[in-house]
Amino acid sequence: MKRWLAAVALGLTLSGLAHAAIDTYEFANDAERDRFRELTKELRCPKCQNQDIADSNAPIATDLRREIFRMLGEGKSNQQIIDFMVDRYGEFVRYNPALTGKTAVLWFGPLGLLVGGLVVIGVIVGRRRRTSLSDHADTLSAEERQRLDTLLDKKQDD
């Protein structure tokens, strides 16, 4: 009986997924369909944040796909559609934001951090080498240096 109830509960849970809305749009030609796919892959879902609107099931992604379809039907260019979405949702809606003063940190920040880290590592290694070389030179006493010199002289005479 418990297994039967578990199976019914699982079936009811999964049936909700089976009824997910699927967008069906009629395009005038294949070029328009390709533009639609390209735009929906290029734009990010504002709710999901790490998913494009083509793959998102969020209600806002459905609205954005419908809006793109409407604008394509009006004959707007890809750039006009992207500009409209950026004006409405901000630069975040693009997976590849344009290079501007505001987004320069996004584009060049990781490289700057890498270069900065390499400089810090270089400075640390350089300081350690300088201190270790000067420390080793001063570690022998005068008596030890004299003894070392005599040993080295004997070695050279052989």
Tab-separated table of C-alpha atoms in Angstrom:
chain	number	residue	atom	x	y	z
A	1	MET	CA	0.000	0.000	0.000
A	2	LYS	CA	2.847	2.385	0.845
A	3	ARG	CA	4.510	1.719	-2.502
A	4	TRP	CA	1.270	2.413	-4.336
A	5	LEU	CA	0.811	5.738	-2.511
A	6	ALA	CA	4.421	6.684	-3.222
A	7	ALA	CA	3.931	5.884	-6.919
A	8	VAL	CA	0.751	7.996	-7.071
A	9	ALA	CA	2.461	10.905	-5.306
A	10	LEU	CA	5.425	10.692	-7.673
A	11	GLY	CA	3.142	10.524	-10.691
A	12	LEU	CA	1.194	13.592	-9.586
A	13	THR	CA	4.420	15.485	-8.958
A	14	LEU	CA	5.872	14.644	-12.352
A	15	SER	CA	2.625	15.378	-14.184
A	16	GLY	CA	3.099	19.066	-13.332
A	17	LEU	CA	6.373	19.030	-15.231
A	18	ALA	CA	4.776	17.397	-18.230
A	19	HIS	CA	2.325	20.270	-18.595
A	20	ALA	CA	5.019	22.952	-18.859
A	21	ALA	CA	4.223	25.566	-21.465
A	22	ILE	CA	5.964	25.230	-24.796
A	23	ASP	CA	6.145	28.306	-26.982
A	24	THR	CA	5.025	27.757	-30.543
A	25	TYR	CA	5.584	30.607	-32.930
A	26	GLU	CA	4.908	30.710	-36.649
A	27	PHE	CA	7.756	32.404	-38.497
A	28	ALA	CA	7.603	33.861	-41.986
A	29	ASN	CA	10.838	32.115	-43.016
A	30	ASP	CA	13.841	30.212	-41.690
A	31	ALA	CA	15.967	33.354	-41.442
A	32	GLU	CA	13.499	34.873	-38.989
A	33	ARG	CA	13.455	31.641	-36.962
A	34	ASP	CA	17.271	31.691	-36.828
A	35	ARG	CA	17.261	35.335	-35.680
A	36	PHE	CA	14.765	34.429	-32.949
A	37	ARG	CA	16.971	31.564	-31.746
A	38	GLU	CA	20.075	33.749	-31.845
A	39	LEU	CA	18.432	36.532	-29.847
A	40	THR	CA	16.929	34.229	-27.245
A	41	LYS	CA	20.326	32.547	-26.735
A	42	GLU	CA	22.096	35.921	-26.444
A	43	LEU	CA	19.790	37.402	-23.798
A	44	ARG	CA	19.857	36.358	-20.140
A	45	CYS	CA	16.739	35.671	-18.087
A	46	PRO	CA	16.415	38.419	-15.429
A	47	LYS	CA	14.957	35.964	-12.912
A	48	CYS	CA	17.138	32.901	-13.516
A	49	GLN	CA	20.320	34.985	-13.848
A	50	ASN	CA	22.495	32.238	-15.286
A	51	GLN	CA	20.200	30.938	-17.990
A	52	ASP	CA	19.302	32.378	-21.357
A	53	ILE	CA	15.678	33.147	-22.127
A	54	ALA	CA	15.531	30.331	-24.676
A	55	ASP	CA	16.062	27.698	-21.975
A	56	SER	CA	14.253	29.350	-19.077
A	57	ASN	CA	10.749	28.377	-17.988
A	58	ALA	CA	10.305	31.518	-15.865
A	59	PRO	CA	7.240	33.616	-16.699
A	60	ILE	CA	9.406	36.645	-17.470
A	61	ALA	CA	11.424	34.607	-19.981
A	62	THR	CA	8.177	33.631	-21.686
A	63	ASP	CA	7.199	37.308	-21.852
A	64	LEU	CA	10.599	38.232	-23.274
A	65	ARG	CA	10.371	35.537	-25.962
A	66	ARG	CA	6.892	36.800	-26.869
A	67	GLU	CA	8.232	40.373	-27.031
A	68	ILE	CA	11.120	39.333	-29.287
A	69	PHE	CA	8.703	37.503	-31.572
A	70	ARG	CA	6.494	40.594	-31.752
A	71	MET	CA	9.438	42.865	-32.550
A	72	LEU	CA	10.689	40.486	-35.233
A	73	GLY	CA	7.227	40.599	-36.784
A	74	GLU	CA	7.446	44.397	-36.812
A	75	GLY	CA	10.678	44.151	-38.810
A	76	LYS	CA	13.045	45.451	-36.139
A	77	SER	CA	16.730	44.616	-36.400
A	78	ASN	CA	18.612	42.488	-33.884
A	79	GLN	CA	20.396	45.565	-32.536
A	80	GLN	CA	17.101	47.420	-32.035
A	81	ILE	CA	15.691	44.450	-30.111
A	82	ILE	CA	18.818	44.149	-27.942
A	83	ASP	CA	18.820	47.904	-27.295
A	84	PHE	CA	15.165	47.715	-26.230
A	85	MET	CA	15.912	44.878	-23.800
A	86	VAL	CA	18.980	46.655	-22.390
A	87	ASP	CA	16.972	49.867	-21.909
A	88	ARG	CA	14.279	47.918	-20.116
A	89	TYR	CA	16.354	45.469	-18.000
A	90	GLY	CA	19.838	46.952	-17.964
A	91	GLU	CA	23.140	45.675	-19.317
A	92	PHE	CA	22.742	42.561	-17.136
A	93	VAL	CA	20.311	41.070	-19.672
A	94	ARG	CA	23.175	40.527	-22.137
A	95	TYR	CA	25.531	37.584	-21.755
A	96	ASN	CA	28.287	39.593	-23.448
A	97	PRO	CA	27.877	43.161	-22.210
A	98	ALA	CA	29.179	45.986	-24.408
A	99	LEU	CA	32.556	47.471	-23.504
A	100	THR	CA	31.765	50.763	-21.771
A	101	GLY	CA	33.158	52.623	-18.799
A	102	LYS	CA	30.705	50.840	-16.522
A	103	THR	CA	31.547	47.361	-17.808
A	104	ALA	CA	35.317	47.794	-18.185
A	105	VAL	CA	35.831	46.147	-14.794
A	106	LEU	CA	33.906	43.096	-15.993
A	107	TRP	CA	36.086	42.790	-19.076
A	108	PHE	CA	39.493	43.668	-17.652
A	109	GLY	CA	39.104	43.014	-13.906
A	110	PRO	CA	40.122	39.341	-13.987
A	111	LEU	CA	43.209	40.136	-16.065
A	112	GLY	CA	44.116	42.965	-13.690
A	113	LEU	CA	43.782	40.668	-10.682
A	114	LEU	CA	45.980	38.052	-12.379
A	115	VAL	CA	48.706	40.577	-13.236
A	116	GLY	CA	48.495	42.088	-9.733
A	117	GLY	CA	48.843	38.639	-8.164
A	118	LEU	CA	51.881	37.844	-10.314
A	119	VAL	CA	53.510	41.151	-9.304
A	120	VAL	CA	52.890	40.440	-5.604
A	121	ILE	CA	54.342	36.931	-5.954
A	122	GLY	CA	57.379	38.348	-7.789
A	123	VAL	CA	57.983	40.929	-5.054
A	124	ILE	CA	57.693	38.312	-2.305
A	125	VAL	CA	60.047	35.885	-4.059
A	126	GLY	CA	62.557	38.670	-4.786
A	127	ARG	CA	62.622	39.799	-1.153
A	128	ARG	CA	63.097	36.247	0.083
A	129	ARG	CA	65.993	35.656	-2.297
A	130	ARG	CA	67.734	38.863	-1.244
A	131	THR	CA	67.321	38.163	2.468
A	132	SER	CA	68.360	34.523	2.159
A	133	LEU	CA	71.537	35.428	0.231
A	134	SER	CA	72.543	38.097	2.732
A	135	ASP	CA	71.719	35.826	5.691
A	136	HIS	CA	73.925	32.998	4.391
A	137	ALA	CA	76.891	35.299	3.840
A	138	ASP	CA	76.891	36.447	7.472
A	139	THR	CA	76.334	33.097	9.161
A	140	LEU	CA	80.023	32.099	9.428
A	141	SER	CA	82.156	33.479	12.206
A	142	ALA	CA	85.686	34.745	11.546
A	143	GLU	CA	87.215	31.514	12.873
A	144	GLU	CA	84.948	29.413	10.623
A	145	ARG	CA	85.830	31.496	7.565
A	146	GLN	CA	89.541	31.075	8.230
A	147	ARG	CA	89.099	27.346	8.592
A	148	LEU	CA	87.053	27.217	5.368
A	149	ASP	CA	89.722	29.162	3.513
A	150	THR	CA	92.428	26.752	4.677
A	151	LEU	CA	90.340	23.774	3.595
A	152	LEU	CA	89.713	25.315	0.184
A	153	ASP	CA	93.404	26.128	-0.244
A	154	LYS	CA	94.331	22.491	0.513
A	155	LYS	CA	91.779	21.329	-2.017
A	156	GLN	CA	93.204	23.584	-4.723
A	157	ASP	CA	96.761	22.409	-4.053
A	158	ASP	CA	95.801	18.751	-4.643
